[in-house]
Amino acid sequence: MSIDADTIRHLSEVSVSVELQTEDMTLNIGPQHPSTHGVLRLVARVDGERAFDVQPVIGYMHRGYEKLAEVRTYPQITTIVNRIDWVAGYANEIPFITAAEKIMELEVPPRAQYIRLILTEMARICSHLVFMASYPLELGAASPLFFALRERERVLDLLEGVTGGRFHPNFNRIGGVKPAYGSGSMTRKWVQDLPAGFYRDTRAAMDRVLEVCDELDNLVAGNEIILARTKGVGVIPVDVAASYGLSGPNLRASGVPFDLRKMEHYLPYDELDWNVVTGTNGDCYDRWWCRLQEIRESAKMIQQAIDQVPEGPIQAKVPKVIKVPKGETYVRAENPKGEMGYYLVTDGGNGPYRVKIRSASFSNLSILPWALEGALIPDIIAIMGSLDFVLGDVDR
Amino acid sequence: MELLTDLMSNFWIALVLKLLVVALIIPLIGMVIGFAEMKLSAKMQARVGPYFAGGRWGWAQLIADGVKFFQKEDLIPRDADRPVFKVAPIVVMAGTVALFVVIPWGPGVIFRDLDIGIFYALAISSLTTVGVLMAGWASGNKYSLIGGLRAAGQLIAYELPLVFSAVAVVIMAGTMSMQGIVEAQVSAGYPFVLLQLVGFVVFMIAALAELSRIPFDLPIAESELVMGYLTEYSGFRFLFFFLAEFANMFSMSAIAVTLFLGGWHLPGIPADVLEFAGPLILIGKSFLLVFAMIWFRWTFPRVRQDQLQSLAWKWLIPISLANVILTGVFKVVL
């Protein structure tokens, strides 16, 4: 065994704790704790500031959506899937609707696809801005919260203008999208589908989002203490990340260019010019940085998309009562949190026979026992925050 | 005026009057700083801050908060060490009040000009940490315990740079009396910060750590330890900690002003005006430092325990020690 500085430090720590015979303490973090993003509970064995055997306890927010989906019709289920990851409610609808459309072999009009794309990217910006707000707060810096949330509000206003809902838009219909709130009648829905001034407001809002990205870059990445707290902390190597099924920015921060927007063609992403953001070290800072870059990419994507939105109907021809023929499929999409998939089994009725929801946060959270082993208490919060999970997405 | 001298000559009446002044000044300063913190943080975060209380600018927000605290139920957890839990806020407050004794408000205006003024001030300021440790231990809560122990570790690490940077000033002034230090700066014609810039910076960093303000607020660390040693406190006991924190910010700043920024003296102001203006000058200078502390609070994140300790032991203590030696050498040579 070669003796380097780390080994010596390790050995000396071992000898000290053997001499003192210190007793470990069991620390129960959550389910009510300021930094567990809701009702996550961690049970950790704590030796001074160091935590071992961290066990996440989940399920406090289980709402049984998979079971609920079995007793509901397809249009009703979009209201449920909205509430899985409520930070980006809109993005949850896409894979479910796409799955149903795939079994029905329905062609969605290009205009509806573009509207879906724009709103999905807006949801991504909102979700990542929430992360930009909460992550510095978990490290102790309160001010970036307000800068990020202020811009998120602008984007949410746009989402609300189109869909009528800020968090739970419930906007997708099988075969297209709902006619926009306050615009056109149901019979002439393809005439006026986006609210007036939407393109102009979106352009302005995206410019502002790009500006606030620079501001956040200065405010957060320009701060020595934040760098000291995040660089080299919670490093997740590629093989570990892959073995725990990480996805989304958490996986890309480790350097894997895995982005379902490039791989699955559920929305016309290949018609736009954008890059998959990847980090290099897989530490907390890279995960933060990846999300910041993704906000920029999404804003650029939206700017391109609103120039390219084709004219035409926003709804394919579907029967009044939607029945999906017998079949099964799995559709996955790149949600802000990572890969979100629905395994849909249908029996030809009004509602699905069985729905399995593969949520990104659940898999992302599963790495916690590995990532938090031997971490300091402040690093527990830093690593947990950097994985950016939502408990509704974990428990469903 | 004669009436006042007559009254003051009676020991008991004078005592009551002095106590009244102390009892009013400390909450008042605490509330002013608390309000400043609310308003300044709002300004830095593009918010309005308190607005409705009192009708205009929310000036009565802190009074309303104080009333609210008194209405709260006095909760003591079942597992708490009851006597220690009850005494802890009083110990913290006692440390705060005792620190006001040696603050020189103006020429001759000081509660007690001790010969060992600065030594007393630095010693008594650590009493606050004892109270914090008591609170952390007695709460019967693991978060509180971790918070209390963090506070103790922080005190041990940062007391040294605090004392060393004060020692350099004492060497320059040749006295430990607080009035003596100010008068030494008056007669020297310049505030000591000009020669003791390093000491001033080290003192302020260490003072931030002593006050456990961000970036050194590890004993409270809301996102990690819920509320640290304050987790189980509510009602007026919490108010005691709250007021003590803000009053301590002021007294630490006042000590820094006395040591480095010329205390109550401002060049160009005649001596007879200074007798009245002294307290105002001291308060003004202290509030500048308090403003800097509030500024840091809303700009910086929190450091980690190991980073905190290595900053103290690897940087601040060697630097302040070198500063003491250098100051001593120059004092002897010049």
XYZ file of C-alpha atoms in Angstrom, chain B residues 40-326:
287
model
C -31.427 46.520 3.816
C -31.909 42.858 2.993
C -35.114 43.795 1.208
C -33.239 46.415 -0.762
C -30.554 43.907 -1.753
C -33.120 41.358 -2.832
C -35.432 43.627 -4.822
C -38.147 43.425 -2.185
C -39.985 46.052 -0.164
C -39.506 44.583 3.293
C -41.676 45.607 6.242
C -44.255 48.033 4.964
C -47.548 48.134 6.824
C -46.681 48.090 10.536
C -46.787 51.608 11.979
C -48.335 53.121 8.903
C -45.216 54.278 7.124
C -42.182 52.230 5.995
C -43.152 49.616 8.527
C -41.166 51.372 11.233
C -43.123 49.591 13.969
C -42.399 46.107 12.598
C -39.898 45.229 15.308
C -42.186 46.516 18.058
C -44.982 44.398 16.651
C -42.609 41.422 16.535
C -41.626 42.035 20.144
C -45.250 42.123 21.254
C -45.858 38.962 19.283
C -43.004 37.175 21.053
C -44.468 38.016 24.439
C -47.812 36.557 23.461
C -46.306 33.218 22.550
C -46.573 30.213 24.771
C -43.453 29.542 26.799
C -42.560 26.117 25.459
C -39.998 23.933 27.164
C -39.403 20.521 25.590
C -39.970 17.500 27.793
C -36.408 16.253 27.418
C -34.895 19.648 28.127
C -32.664 20.310 31.110
C -35.141 22.814 32.532
C -33.005 25.101 34.727
C -30.182 25.315 32.181
C -32.671 25.825 29.366
C -34.206 28.754 31.248
C -30.923 30.331 32.285
C -29.244 30.149 28.861
C -30.941 33.212 27.297
C -30.222 35.192 30.434
C -26.527 34.272 30.268
C -26.420 35.348 26.638
C -28.119 38.626 27.481
C -25.847 39.159 30.503
C -22.796 38.885 28.270
C -24.306 41.443 25.945
C -25.168 43.908 28.698
C -21.795 43.506 30.384
C -20.060 44.367 27.148
C -21.740 47.768 27.109
C -19.968 48.672 30.350
C -16.642 49.471 28.723
C -17.793 51.106 25.502
C -16.498 54.702 25.520
C -19.343 56.847 24.222
C -17.548 60.175 24.435
C -14.865 61.990 26.375
C -15.668 60.968 29.947
C -18.895 59.267 28.922
C -18.381 55.636 29.836
C -20.093 53.393 32.313
C -16.819 52.265 33.862
C -13.406 53.028 32.430
C -11.614 49.886 33.572
C -7.825 49.779 33.451
C -8.106 46.437 31.701
C -10.992 47.580 29.516
C -10.180 45.739 26.308
C -9.174 42.608 28.196
C -12.510 42.718 30.019
C -14.417 43.292 26.803
C -12.856 40.351 24.985
C -13.259 38.093 28.008
C -16.880 38.995 28.651
C -17.824 38.692 24.991
C -17.150 34.957 25.155
C -19.792 34.662 27.873
C -22.326 34.756 25.058
C -20.900 31.539 23.678
C -21.231 29.881 27.071
C -24.911 30.738 26.965
C -25.155 29.340 23.458
C -23.468 26.118 24.535
C -25.869 25.898 27.483
C -28.822 26.397 25.160
C -27.538 23.751 22.781
C -26.955 21.233 25.546
C -30.127 21.865 27.509
C -32.572 21.755 24.615
C -32.484 17.973 24.434
C -32.352 18.218 20.661
C -29.608 16.796 18.475
C -29.607 19.749 16.115
C -29.270 22.096 19.081
C -26.425 20.031 20.461
C -24.527 20.106 17.175
C -25.161 23.849 16.945
C -23.921 24.461 20.477
C -20.770 22.431 19.917
C -20.126 24.225 16.647
C -20.401 27.518 18.550
C -17.875 26.300 21.092
C -15.441 25.193 18.390
C -15.854 28.511 16.658
C -15.182 30.441 19.876
C -11.959 28.575 20.566
C -10.713 29.134 17.031
C -11.629 32.783 16.664
C -10.938 34.108 20.156
C -7.213 33.965 19.413
C -7.116 36.149 16.281
C -9.523 38.529 18.003
C -7.219 38.888 20.998
C -4.030 39.051 18.937
C -5.308 41.825 16.716
C -6.421 43.746 19.811
C -2.997 43.174 21.405
C -1.312 44.956 18.510
C -3.477 48.004 19.209
C -2.731 47.786 22.901
C 0.986 47.802 22.085
C 0.532 50.926 19.983
C -1.616 52.694 22.564
C 0.379 51.570 25.576
C -2.779 51.068 27.613
C -5.626 48.612 27.932
C -8.149 51.212 29.047
C -10.756 51.834 26.362
C -10.704 55.614 26.919
C -6.903 55.430 26.922
C -6.911 53.745 23.506
C -9.162 56.433 22.046
C -7.069 59.204 23.588
C -3.910 57.598 22.216
C -5.450 57.846 18.746
C -6.497 61.454 19.390
C -3.008 62.439 20.464
C -1.405 60.444 17.640
C -3.618 62.358 15.230
C -4.688 59.341 13.183
C -6.884 56.302 13.765
C -4.896 53.131 14.282
C -6.501 51.480 11.277
C -3.965 53.290 9.082
C -1.120 51.288 10.618
C -3.162 48.286 11.685
C -5.120 47.562 8.532
C -4.244 43.878 8.745
C -5.262 43.783 12.379
C -8.540 45.546 11.588
C -9.450 43.083 8.854
C -8.543 40.110 11.048
C -10.510 41.614 13.929
C -13.600 42.099 11.810
C -13.467 38.562 10.373
C -13.013 37.132 13.849
C -15.796 39.355 15.173
C -18.133 38.033 12.480
C -17.258 34.524 13.584
C -17.769 35.419 17.255
C -21.170 36.836 16.432
C -21.873 33.767 14.279
C -23.081 35.858 11.414
C -22.975 34.635 7.822
C -20.509 33.493 6.437
C -19.772 31.982 9.844
C -23.276 31.255 11.079
C -22.618 27.544 11.506
C -24.165 27.315 14.997
C -27.513 28.338 13.525
C -27.119 27.157 9.912
C -30.800 27.165 9.022
C -30.507 24.927 5.986
C -28.509 22.300 7.882
C -29.446 22.390 11.549
C -32.969 23.775 11.261
C -32.195 26.631 13.664
C -29.178 25.235 15.524
C -29.183 25.989 19.228
C -32.312 28.128 18.807
C -34.432 25.252 17.483
C -36.374 24.653 20.690
C -36.620 28.262 21.809
C -39.753 30.301 21.356
C -41.481 33.315 22.822
C -39.536 35.781 24.927
C -36.612 33.428 25.422
C -36.117 33.505 21.686
C -36.512 37.274 21.819
C -33.615 37.420 24.266
C -31.337 35.621 21.791
C -32.643 37.756 18.974
C -32.007 41.058 20.761
C -28.658 39.847 22.078
C -27.525 39.038 18.549
C -28.261 42.511 17.269
C -26.986 44.291 20.370
C -23.819 42.208 20.138
C -23.364 43.285 16.550
C -23.405 46.847 17.762
C -21.096 46.363 20.735
C -18.562 44.377 18.705
C -18.600 47.130 16.097
C -18.233 49.746 18.824
C -15.178 47.928 20.159
C -13.721 47.719 16.671
C -14.382 51.440 16.228
C -12.700 52.177 19.551
C -9.666 50.077 18.733
C -9.134 50.989 15.111
C -11.288 53.869 13.929
C -10.667 56.511 16.580
C -13.706 55.843 18.752
C -15.767 58.917 19.510
C -13.219 61.234 17.962
C -13.553 62.815 14.558
C -10.835 65.217 13.405
C -11.922 68.825 12.982
C -14.613 68.853 15.652
C -13.889 71.161 18.622
C -13.554 69.597 22.048
C -16.661 71.191 23.584
C -18.892 69.972 20.757
C -17.291 66.553 21.019
C -18.698 66.082 24.506
C -22.187 65.960 23.062
C -21.380 64.704 19.584
C -19.137 61.872 20.850
C -21.894 59.284 21.285
C -23.347 60.181 17.906
C -19.976 59.833 16.200
C -19.402 56.472 17.875
C -22.869 55.249 16.920
C -22.416 56.501 13.375
C -19.081 54.768 12.932
C -20.386 51.583 14.518
C -23.395 51.543 12.253
C -21.071 51.699 9.258
C -19.492 48.459 10.433
C -22.912 47.026 11.255
C -23.967 47.874 7.716
C -20.985 45.929 6.388
C -22.006 42.956 8.507
C -25.551 43.084 7.160
C -24.141 43.407 3.669
C -22.032 40.264 4.108
C -24.992 38.444 5.582
C -27.045 38.859 2.444
C -24.204 38.332 -0.006
C -22.182 35.387 1.194
C -23.049 31.747 1.644
C -21.988 29.785 4.666
C -18.565 28.154 4.996
C -18.102 24.598 6.147
C -16.819 23.688 9.596
C -13.443 22.453 8.301
C -13.047 25.550 6.124
C -13.876 27.736 9.116
C -11.285 26.046 11.277
C -8.557 26.070 8.644
C -9.204 29.765 7.982
C -8.668 30.484 11.678
C -5.694 28.231 12.390
C -3.872 28.407 9.079
C -4.439 32.031 8.166
C -5.853 34.381 10.786
C -3.839 33.252 13.803
C -0.433 33.263 12.036
C -1.214 36.592 10.368
C -2.360 38.266 13.566
C 0.587 36.801 15.473
C 3.003 38.170 12.877
C 1.175 41.468 13.153
C 1.735 41.538 16.918
C 5.445 40.802 16.529
C 5.854 43.399 13.798
